[in-house]
PDB file of C-alpha atoms and ligand atoms in Angstrom:
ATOM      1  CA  UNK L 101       5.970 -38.203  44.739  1.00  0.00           C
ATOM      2  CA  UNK L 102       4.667 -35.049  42.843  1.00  0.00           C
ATOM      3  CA  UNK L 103       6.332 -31.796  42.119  1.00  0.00           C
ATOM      4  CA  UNK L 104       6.180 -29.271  44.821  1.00  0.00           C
ATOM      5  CA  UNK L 105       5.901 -26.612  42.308  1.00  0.00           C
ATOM      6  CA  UNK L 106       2.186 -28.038  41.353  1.00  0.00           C
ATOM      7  CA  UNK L 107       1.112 -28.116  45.070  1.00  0.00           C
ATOM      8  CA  UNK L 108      -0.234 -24.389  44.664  1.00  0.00           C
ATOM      9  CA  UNK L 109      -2.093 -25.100  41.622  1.00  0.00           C
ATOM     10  CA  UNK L 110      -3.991 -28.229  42.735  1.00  0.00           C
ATOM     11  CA  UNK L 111      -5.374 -25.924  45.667  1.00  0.00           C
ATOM     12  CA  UNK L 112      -6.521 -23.329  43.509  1.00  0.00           C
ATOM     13  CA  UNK L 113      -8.210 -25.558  41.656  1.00  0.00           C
ATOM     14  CA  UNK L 114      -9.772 -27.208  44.103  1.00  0.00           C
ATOM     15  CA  UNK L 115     -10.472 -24.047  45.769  1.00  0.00           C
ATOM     16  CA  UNK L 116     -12.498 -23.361  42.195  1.00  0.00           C
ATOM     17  CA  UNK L 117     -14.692 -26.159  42.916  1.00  0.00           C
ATOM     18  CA  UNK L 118     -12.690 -28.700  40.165  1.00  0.00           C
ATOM     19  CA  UNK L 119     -13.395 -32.144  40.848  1.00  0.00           C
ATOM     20  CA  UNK L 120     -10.323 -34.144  42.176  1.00  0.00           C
ATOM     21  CA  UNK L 121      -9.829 -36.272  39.369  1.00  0.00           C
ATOM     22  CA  UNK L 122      -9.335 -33.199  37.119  1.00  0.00           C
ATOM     23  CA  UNK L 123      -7.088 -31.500  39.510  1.00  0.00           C
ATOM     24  CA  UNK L 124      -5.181 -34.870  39.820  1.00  0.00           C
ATOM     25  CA  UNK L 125      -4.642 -35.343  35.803  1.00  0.00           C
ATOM     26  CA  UNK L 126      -3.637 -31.879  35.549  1.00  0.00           C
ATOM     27  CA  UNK L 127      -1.264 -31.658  38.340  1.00  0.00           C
ATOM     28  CA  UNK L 128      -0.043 -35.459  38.759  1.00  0.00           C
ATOM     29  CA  UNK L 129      -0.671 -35.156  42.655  1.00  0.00           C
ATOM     30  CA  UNK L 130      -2.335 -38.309  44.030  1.00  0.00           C
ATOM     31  CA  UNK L 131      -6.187 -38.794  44.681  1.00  0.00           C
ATOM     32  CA  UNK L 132      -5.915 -39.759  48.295  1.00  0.00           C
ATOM     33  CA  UNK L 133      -3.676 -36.496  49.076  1.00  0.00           C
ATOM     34  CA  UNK L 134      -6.190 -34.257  46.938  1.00  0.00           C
ATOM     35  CA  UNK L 135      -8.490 -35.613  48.825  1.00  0.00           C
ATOM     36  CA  UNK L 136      -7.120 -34.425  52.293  1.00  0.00           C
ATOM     37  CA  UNK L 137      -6.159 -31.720  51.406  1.00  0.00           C
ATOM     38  CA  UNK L 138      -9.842 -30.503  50.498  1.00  0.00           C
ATOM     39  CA  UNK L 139     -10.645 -31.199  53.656  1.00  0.00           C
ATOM     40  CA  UNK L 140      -8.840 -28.569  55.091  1.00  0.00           C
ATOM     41  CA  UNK L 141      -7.988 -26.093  52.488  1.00  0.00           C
ATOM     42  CA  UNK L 142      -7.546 -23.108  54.248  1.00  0.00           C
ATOM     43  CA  UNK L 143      -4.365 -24.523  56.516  1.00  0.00           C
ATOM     44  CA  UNK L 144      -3.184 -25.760  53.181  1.00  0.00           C
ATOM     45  CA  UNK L 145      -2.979 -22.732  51.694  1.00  0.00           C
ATOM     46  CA  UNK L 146      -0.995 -21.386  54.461  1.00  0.00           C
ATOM     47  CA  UNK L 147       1.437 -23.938  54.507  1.00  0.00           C
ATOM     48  CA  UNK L 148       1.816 -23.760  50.734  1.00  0.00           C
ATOM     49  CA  UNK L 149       2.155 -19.484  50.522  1.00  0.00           C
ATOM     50  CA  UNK L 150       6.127 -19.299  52.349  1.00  0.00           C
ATOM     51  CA  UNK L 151       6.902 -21.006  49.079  1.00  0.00           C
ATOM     52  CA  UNK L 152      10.786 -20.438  48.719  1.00  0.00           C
ATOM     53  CA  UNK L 153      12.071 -18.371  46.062  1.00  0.00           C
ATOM     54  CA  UNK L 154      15.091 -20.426  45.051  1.00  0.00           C
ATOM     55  CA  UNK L 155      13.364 -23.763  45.445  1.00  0.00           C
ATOM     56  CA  UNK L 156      10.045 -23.054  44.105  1.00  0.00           C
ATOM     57  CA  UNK L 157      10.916 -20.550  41.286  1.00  0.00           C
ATOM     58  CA  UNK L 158       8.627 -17.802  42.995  1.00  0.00           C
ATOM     59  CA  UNK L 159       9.657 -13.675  42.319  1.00  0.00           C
ATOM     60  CA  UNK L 160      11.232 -12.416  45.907  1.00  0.00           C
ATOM     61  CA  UNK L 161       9.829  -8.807  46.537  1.00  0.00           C
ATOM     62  CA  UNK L 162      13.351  -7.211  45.989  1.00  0.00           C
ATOM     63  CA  UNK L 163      13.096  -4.082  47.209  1.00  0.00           C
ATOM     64  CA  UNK L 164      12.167  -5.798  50.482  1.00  0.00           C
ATOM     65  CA  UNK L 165      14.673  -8.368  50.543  1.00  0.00           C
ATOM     66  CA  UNK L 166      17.359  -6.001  49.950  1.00  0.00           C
ATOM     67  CA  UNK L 167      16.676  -4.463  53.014  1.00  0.00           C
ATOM     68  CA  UNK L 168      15.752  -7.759  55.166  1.00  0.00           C
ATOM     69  CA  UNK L 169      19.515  -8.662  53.699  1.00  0.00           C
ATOM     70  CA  UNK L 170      21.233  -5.527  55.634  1.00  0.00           C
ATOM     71  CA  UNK L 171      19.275  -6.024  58.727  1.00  0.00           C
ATOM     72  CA  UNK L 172      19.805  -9.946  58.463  1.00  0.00           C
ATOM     73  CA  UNK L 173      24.228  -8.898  58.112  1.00  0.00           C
ATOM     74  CA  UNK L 174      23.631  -6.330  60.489  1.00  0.00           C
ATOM     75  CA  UNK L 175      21.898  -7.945  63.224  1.00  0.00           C
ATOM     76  CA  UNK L 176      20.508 -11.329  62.507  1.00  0.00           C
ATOM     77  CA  UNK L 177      21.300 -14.549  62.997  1.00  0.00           C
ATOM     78  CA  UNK L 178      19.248 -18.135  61.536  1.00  0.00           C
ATOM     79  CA  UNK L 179      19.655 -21.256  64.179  1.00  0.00           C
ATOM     80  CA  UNK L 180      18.084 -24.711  63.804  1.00  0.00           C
ATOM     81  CA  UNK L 181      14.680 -24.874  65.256  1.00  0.00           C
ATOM     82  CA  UNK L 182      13.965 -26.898  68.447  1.00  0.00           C
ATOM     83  CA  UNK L 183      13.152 -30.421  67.462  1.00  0.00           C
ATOM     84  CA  UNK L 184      14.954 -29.348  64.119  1.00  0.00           C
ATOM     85  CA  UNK L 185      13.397 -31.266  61.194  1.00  0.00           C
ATOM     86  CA  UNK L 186      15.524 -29.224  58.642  1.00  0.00           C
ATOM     87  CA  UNK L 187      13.147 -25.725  59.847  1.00  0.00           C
ATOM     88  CA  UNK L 188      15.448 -22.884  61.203  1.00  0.00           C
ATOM     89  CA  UNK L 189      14.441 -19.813  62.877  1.00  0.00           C
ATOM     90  CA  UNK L 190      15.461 -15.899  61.273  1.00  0.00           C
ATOM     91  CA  UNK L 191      15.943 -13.828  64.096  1.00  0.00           C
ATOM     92  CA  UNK L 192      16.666 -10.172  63.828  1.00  0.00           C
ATOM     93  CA  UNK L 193      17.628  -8.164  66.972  1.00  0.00           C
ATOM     94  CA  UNK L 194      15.956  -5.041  66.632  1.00  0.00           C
ATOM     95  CA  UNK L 195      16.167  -2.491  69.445  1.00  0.00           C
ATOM     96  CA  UNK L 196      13.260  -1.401  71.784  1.00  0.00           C
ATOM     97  CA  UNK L 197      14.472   2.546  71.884  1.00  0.00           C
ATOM     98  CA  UNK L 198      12.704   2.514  68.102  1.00  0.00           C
ATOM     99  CA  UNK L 199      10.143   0.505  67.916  1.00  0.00           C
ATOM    100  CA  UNK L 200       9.157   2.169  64.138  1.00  0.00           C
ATOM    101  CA  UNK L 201      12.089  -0.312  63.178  1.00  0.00           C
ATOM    102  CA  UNK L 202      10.723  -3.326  65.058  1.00  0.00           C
ATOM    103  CA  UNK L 203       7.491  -2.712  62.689  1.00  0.00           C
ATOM    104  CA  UNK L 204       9.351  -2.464  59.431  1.00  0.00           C
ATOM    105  CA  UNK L 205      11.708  -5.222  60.226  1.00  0.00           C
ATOM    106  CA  UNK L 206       8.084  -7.682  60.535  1.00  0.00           C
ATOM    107  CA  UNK L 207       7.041  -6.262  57.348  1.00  0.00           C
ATOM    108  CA  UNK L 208      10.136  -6.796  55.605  1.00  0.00           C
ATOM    109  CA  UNK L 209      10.148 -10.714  57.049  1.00  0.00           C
ATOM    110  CA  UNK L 210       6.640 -10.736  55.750  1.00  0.00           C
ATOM    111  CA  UNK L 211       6.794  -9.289  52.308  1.00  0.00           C
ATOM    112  CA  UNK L 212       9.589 -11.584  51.601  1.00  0.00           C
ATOM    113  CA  UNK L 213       8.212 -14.536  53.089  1.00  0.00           C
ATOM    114  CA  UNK L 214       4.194 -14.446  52.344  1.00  0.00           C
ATOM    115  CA  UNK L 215       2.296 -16.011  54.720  1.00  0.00           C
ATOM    116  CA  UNK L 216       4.870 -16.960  57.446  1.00  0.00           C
ATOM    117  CA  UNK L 217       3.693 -16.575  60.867  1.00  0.00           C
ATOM    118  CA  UNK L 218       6.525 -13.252  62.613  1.00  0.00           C
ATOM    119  CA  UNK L 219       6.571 -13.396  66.045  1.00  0.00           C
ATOM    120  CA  UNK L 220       8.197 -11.232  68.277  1.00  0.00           C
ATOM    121  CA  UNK L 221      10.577 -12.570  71.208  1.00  0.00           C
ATOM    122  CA  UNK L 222      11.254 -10.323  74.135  1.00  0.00           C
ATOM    123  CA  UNK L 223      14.902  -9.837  75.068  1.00  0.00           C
ATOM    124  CA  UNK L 224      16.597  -7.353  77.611  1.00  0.00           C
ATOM    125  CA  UNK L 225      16.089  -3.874  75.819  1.00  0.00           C
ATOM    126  CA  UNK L 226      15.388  -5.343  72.363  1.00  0.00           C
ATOM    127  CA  UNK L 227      12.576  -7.433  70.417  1.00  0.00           C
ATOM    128  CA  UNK L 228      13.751 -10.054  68.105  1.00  0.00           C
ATOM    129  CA  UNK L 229      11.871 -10.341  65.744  1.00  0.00           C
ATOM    130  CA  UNK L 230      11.682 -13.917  64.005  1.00  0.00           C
ATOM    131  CA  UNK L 231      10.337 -16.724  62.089  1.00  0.00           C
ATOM    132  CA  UNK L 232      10.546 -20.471  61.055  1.00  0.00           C
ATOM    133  CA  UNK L 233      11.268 -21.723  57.699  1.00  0.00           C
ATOM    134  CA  UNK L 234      12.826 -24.109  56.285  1.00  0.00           C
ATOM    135  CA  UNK L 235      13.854 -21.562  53.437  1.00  0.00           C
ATOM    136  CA  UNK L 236      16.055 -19.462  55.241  1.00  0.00           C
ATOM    137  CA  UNK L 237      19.582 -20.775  54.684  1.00  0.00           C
ATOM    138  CA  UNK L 238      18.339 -20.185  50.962  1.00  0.00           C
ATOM    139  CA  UNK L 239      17.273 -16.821  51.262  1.00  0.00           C
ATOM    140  CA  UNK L 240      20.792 -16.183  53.548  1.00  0.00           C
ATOM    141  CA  UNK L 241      23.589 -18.506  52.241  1.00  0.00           C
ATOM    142  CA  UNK L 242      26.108 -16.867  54.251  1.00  0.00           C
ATOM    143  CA  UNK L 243      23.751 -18.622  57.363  1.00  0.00           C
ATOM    144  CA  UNK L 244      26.936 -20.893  58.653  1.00  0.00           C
ATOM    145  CA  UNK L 245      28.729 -21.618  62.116  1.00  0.00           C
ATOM    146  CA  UNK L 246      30.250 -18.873  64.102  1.00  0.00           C
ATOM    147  CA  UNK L 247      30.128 -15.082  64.393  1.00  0.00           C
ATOM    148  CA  UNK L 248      29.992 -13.554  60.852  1.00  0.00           C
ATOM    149  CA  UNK L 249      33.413 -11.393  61.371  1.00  0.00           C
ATOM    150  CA  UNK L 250      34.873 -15.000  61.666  1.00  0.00           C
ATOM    151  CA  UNK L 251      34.278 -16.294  58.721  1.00  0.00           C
ATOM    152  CA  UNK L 252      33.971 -14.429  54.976  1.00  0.00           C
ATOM    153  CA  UNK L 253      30.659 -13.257  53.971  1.00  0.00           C
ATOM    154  CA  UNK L 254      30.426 -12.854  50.194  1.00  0.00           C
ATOM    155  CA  UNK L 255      27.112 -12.323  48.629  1.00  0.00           C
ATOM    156  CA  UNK L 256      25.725 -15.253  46.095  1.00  0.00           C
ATOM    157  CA  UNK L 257      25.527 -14.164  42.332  1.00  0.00           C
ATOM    158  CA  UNK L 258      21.255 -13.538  42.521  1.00  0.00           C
ATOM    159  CA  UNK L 259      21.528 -11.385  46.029  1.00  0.00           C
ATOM    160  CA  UNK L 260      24.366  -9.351  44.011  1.00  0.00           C
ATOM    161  CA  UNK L 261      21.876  -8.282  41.666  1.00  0.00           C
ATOM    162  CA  UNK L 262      19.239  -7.430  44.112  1.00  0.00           C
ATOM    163  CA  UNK L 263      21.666  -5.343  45.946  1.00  0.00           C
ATOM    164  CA  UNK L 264      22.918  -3.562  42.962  1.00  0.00           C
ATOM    165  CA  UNK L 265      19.163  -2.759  42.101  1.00  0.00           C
ATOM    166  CA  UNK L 266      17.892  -1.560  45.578  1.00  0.00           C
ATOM    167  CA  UNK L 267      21.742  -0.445  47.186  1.00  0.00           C
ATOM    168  CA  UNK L 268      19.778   2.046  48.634  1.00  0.00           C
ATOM    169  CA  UNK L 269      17.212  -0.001  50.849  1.00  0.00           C
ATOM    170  CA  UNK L 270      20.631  -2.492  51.248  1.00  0.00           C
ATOM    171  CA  UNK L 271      22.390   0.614  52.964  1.00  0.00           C
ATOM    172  CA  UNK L 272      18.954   1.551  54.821  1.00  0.00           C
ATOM    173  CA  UNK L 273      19.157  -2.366  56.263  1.00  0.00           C
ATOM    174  CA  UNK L 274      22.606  -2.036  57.243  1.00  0.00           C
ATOM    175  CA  UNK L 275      22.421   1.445  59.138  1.00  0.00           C
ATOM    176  CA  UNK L 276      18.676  -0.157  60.869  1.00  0.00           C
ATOM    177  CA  UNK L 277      20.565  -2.144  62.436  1.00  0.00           C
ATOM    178  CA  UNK L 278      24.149  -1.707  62.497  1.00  0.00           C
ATOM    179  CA  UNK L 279      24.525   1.899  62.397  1.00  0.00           C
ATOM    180  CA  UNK L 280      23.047   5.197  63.634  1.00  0.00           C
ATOM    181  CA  UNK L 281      22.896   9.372  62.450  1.00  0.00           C
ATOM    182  CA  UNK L 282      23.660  11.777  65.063  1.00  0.00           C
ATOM    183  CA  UNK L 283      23.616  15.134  65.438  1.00  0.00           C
ATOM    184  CA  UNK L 284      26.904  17.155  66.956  1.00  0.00           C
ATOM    185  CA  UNK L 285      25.801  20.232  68.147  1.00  0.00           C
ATOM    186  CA  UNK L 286      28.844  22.619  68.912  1.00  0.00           C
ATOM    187  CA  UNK L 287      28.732  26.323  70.357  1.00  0.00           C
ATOM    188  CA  UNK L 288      30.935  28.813  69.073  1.00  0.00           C
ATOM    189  CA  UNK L 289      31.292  32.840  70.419  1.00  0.00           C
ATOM    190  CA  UNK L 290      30.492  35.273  67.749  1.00  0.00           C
ATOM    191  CA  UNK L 291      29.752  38.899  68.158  1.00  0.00           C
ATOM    192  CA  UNK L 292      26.426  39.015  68.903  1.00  0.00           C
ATOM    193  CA  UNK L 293      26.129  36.423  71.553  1.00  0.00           C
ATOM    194  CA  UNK L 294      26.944  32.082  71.245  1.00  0.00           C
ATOM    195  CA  UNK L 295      26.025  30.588  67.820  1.00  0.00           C
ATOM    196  CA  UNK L 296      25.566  26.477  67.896  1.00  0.00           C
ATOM    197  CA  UNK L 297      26.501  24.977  64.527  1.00  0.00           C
ATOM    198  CA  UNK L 298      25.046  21.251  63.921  1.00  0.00           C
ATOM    199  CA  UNK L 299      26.547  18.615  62.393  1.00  0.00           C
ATOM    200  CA  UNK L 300      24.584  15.611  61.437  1.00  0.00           C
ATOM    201  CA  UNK L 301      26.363  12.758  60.485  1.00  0.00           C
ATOM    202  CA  UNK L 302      25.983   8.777  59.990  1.00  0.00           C
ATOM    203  CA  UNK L 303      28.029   5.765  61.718  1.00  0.00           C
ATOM    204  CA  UNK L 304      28.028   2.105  60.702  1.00  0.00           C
ATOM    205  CA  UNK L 305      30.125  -0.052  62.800  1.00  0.00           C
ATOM    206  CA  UNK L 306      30.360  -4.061  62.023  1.00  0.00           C
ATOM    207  CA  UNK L 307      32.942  -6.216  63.316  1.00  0.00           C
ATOM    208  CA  UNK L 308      33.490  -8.218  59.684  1.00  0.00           C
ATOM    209  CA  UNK L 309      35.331  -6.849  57.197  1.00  0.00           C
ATOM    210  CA  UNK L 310      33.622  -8.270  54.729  1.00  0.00           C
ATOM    211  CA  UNK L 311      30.491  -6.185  55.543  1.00  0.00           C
ATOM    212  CA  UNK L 312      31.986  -3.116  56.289  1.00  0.00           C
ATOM    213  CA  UNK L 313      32.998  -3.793  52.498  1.00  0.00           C
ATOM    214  CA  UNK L 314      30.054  -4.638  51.475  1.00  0.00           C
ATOM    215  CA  UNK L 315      28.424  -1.536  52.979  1.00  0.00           C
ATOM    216  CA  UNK L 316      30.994   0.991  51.981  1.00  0.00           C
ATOM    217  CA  UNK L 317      30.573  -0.971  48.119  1.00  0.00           C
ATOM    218  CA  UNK L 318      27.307   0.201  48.219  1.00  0.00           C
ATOM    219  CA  UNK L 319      27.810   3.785  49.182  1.00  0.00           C
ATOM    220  CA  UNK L 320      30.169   4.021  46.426  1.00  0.00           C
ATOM    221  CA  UNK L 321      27.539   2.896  43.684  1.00  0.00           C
ATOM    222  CA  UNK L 322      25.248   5.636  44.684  1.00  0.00           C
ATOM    223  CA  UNK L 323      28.190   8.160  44.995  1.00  0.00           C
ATOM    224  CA  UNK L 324      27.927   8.818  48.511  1.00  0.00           C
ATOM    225  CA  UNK L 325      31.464   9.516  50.150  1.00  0.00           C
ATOM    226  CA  UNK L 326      32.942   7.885  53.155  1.00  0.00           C
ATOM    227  CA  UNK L 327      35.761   7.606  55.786  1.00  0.00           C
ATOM    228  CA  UNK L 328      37.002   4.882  57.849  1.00  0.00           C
ATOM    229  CA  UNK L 329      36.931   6.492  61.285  1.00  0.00           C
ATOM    230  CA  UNK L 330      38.258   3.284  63.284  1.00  0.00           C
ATOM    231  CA  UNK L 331      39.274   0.049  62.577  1.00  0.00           C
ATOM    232  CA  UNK L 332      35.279  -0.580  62.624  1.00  0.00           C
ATOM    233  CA  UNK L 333      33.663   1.760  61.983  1.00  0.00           C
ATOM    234  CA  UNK L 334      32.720   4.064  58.390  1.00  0.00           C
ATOM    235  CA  UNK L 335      31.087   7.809  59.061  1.00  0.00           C
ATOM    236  CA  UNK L 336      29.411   9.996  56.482  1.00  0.00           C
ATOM    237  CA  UNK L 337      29.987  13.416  57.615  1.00  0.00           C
ATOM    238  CA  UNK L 338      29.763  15.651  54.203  1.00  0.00           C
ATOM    239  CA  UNK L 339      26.755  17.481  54.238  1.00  0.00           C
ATOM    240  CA  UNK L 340      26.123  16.287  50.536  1.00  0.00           C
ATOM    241  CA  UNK L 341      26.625  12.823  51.206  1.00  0.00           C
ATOM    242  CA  UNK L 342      24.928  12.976  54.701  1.00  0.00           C
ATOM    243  CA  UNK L 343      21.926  14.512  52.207  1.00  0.00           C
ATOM    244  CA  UNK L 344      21.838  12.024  49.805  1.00  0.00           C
ATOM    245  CA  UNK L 345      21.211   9.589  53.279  1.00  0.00           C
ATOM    246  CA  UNK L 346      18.853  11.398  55.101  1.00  0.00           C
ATOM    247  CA  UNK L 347      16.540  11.184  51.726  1.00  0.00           C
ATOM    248  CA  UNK L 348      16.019   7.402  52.261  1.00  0.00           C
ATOM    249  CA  UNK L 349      17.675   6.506  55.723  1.00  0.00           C
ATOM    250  CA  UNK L 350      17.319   9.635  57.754  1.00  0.00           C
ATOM    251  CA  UNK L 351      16.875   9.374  61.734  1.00  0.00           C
ATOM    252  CA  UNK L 352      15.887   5.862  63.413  1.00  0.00           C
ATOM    253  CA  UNK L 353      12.257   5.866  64.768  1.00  0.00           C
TER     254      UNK L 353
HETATM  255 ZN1   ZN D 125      14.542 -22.952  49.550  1.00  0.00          ZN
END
């Protein structure tokens, strides 16, 4: 065995053109697997790029993640690949009434995960977008059986910090996919003839309580004020806090 962590430096070296014996006493990795893998470089190096960020020590694009994190509690879900092998699939329901959103979601999967093929499966009125990995219970530890609102969703200590860093592309994630902004428009009689007033406003509605929590957490660190409106669901109504949202959330496209 070798460590995995060396895998990406043997095949830039050997992508410079170093013989295999140097890349094998600099990286410990075996001859006879140097070997084959120089055969085939290129598919090498795209099996070795969805390196995982926990397991492999690589930097996760944060700003990224933190909003793949509020789609993924919003509306994704990770399920054991068919024929398994420890890969899973990340799927994230996104709808097909904005497909702007279907685009960001992909580049979101792909900034986080370099190099991992994103496919896009079909549903009644909505595109999931997805891919496999065997990464992504790391990336999502609160992956587990069951509906999230049945069981508690806490972040880990690391996704904390991201979130806390980048609350605002958190809260963008989270009203992507679990929320919306709407515009009441209301008619009132004044002198000289009707007047409409408009209110815009923002909804987030999640069945666990836990992300509801986690959402209005976040509003609070970048003092943006909230109600509960129902047992469900939180609205932003001010027009200074419904601001402070349109200048990085604003309508869905
Ligand atoms: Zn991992």
């Amino acid at each position: 065995m070798y460590d995995p962590r060396m895998r990406r430096q043997a095949l830039e070296l050997l992508n410079e053109g170093r013989p295999v014996a140097e890349v094998n006493r600099r990286t410990g990795i075996p001859t006879t697997t140097l070997y084959n893998w120089r055969k085939n470089l290129s598919a090498q190096f795209d099996r070795v790029l969805p390196m995982c960020p926990l397991c492999h020590d690589r930097p996760v694009d944060e700003t990224a993640y933190s909003y793949l994190l509020g789609l993924y509690l919003g509306d994704g879900h990770i399920a054991h690949a068919p024929g398994d092998k420890g890969v899973f699939r990340l799927e994230i329901a996104c709808s097909d009434v904005w497909p702007g959103l279907i685009d960001a979601c992909a580049d979101a999967l792909s900034t986080v995960m370099p190099g991992l093929k994103v496919g896009r499966r079909a549903c009644p009125g909505c595109t999931n977008v997805g891919a496999y990995s065997k990464h992504w219970p790391c990336l999502f530890p609160q992956h587990g059986p069951g509906m999230k609102h049945t069981r508690k969703i806490e972040l880990a200590p690391w996704q904390r910090t991201v979130v806390d860093r980048h609350g605002r592309e958190f809260v963008r994630g989270l009203i992507h996919s679990d929320g919306c902004r709407t515009t009441n428009r209301v008619r009132r009689p004044g002198k000289d003839g009707d007047r409409s007033y408009e209110y815009p406003r923002y909804f987030f509605s999640n069945a666990s309580d836990d992300i509801r929590k986690l959402y209005t957490d976040a509003l609070d660190a970048l003092g943006i004020a909230w109600k509960q409106n129902n047992a469900r669901n939180i609205s932003v109504a001010r027009a200074e806090a419904v601001a402070r949202l349109d200048e990085f959330v604003g309508p869905k496209y």
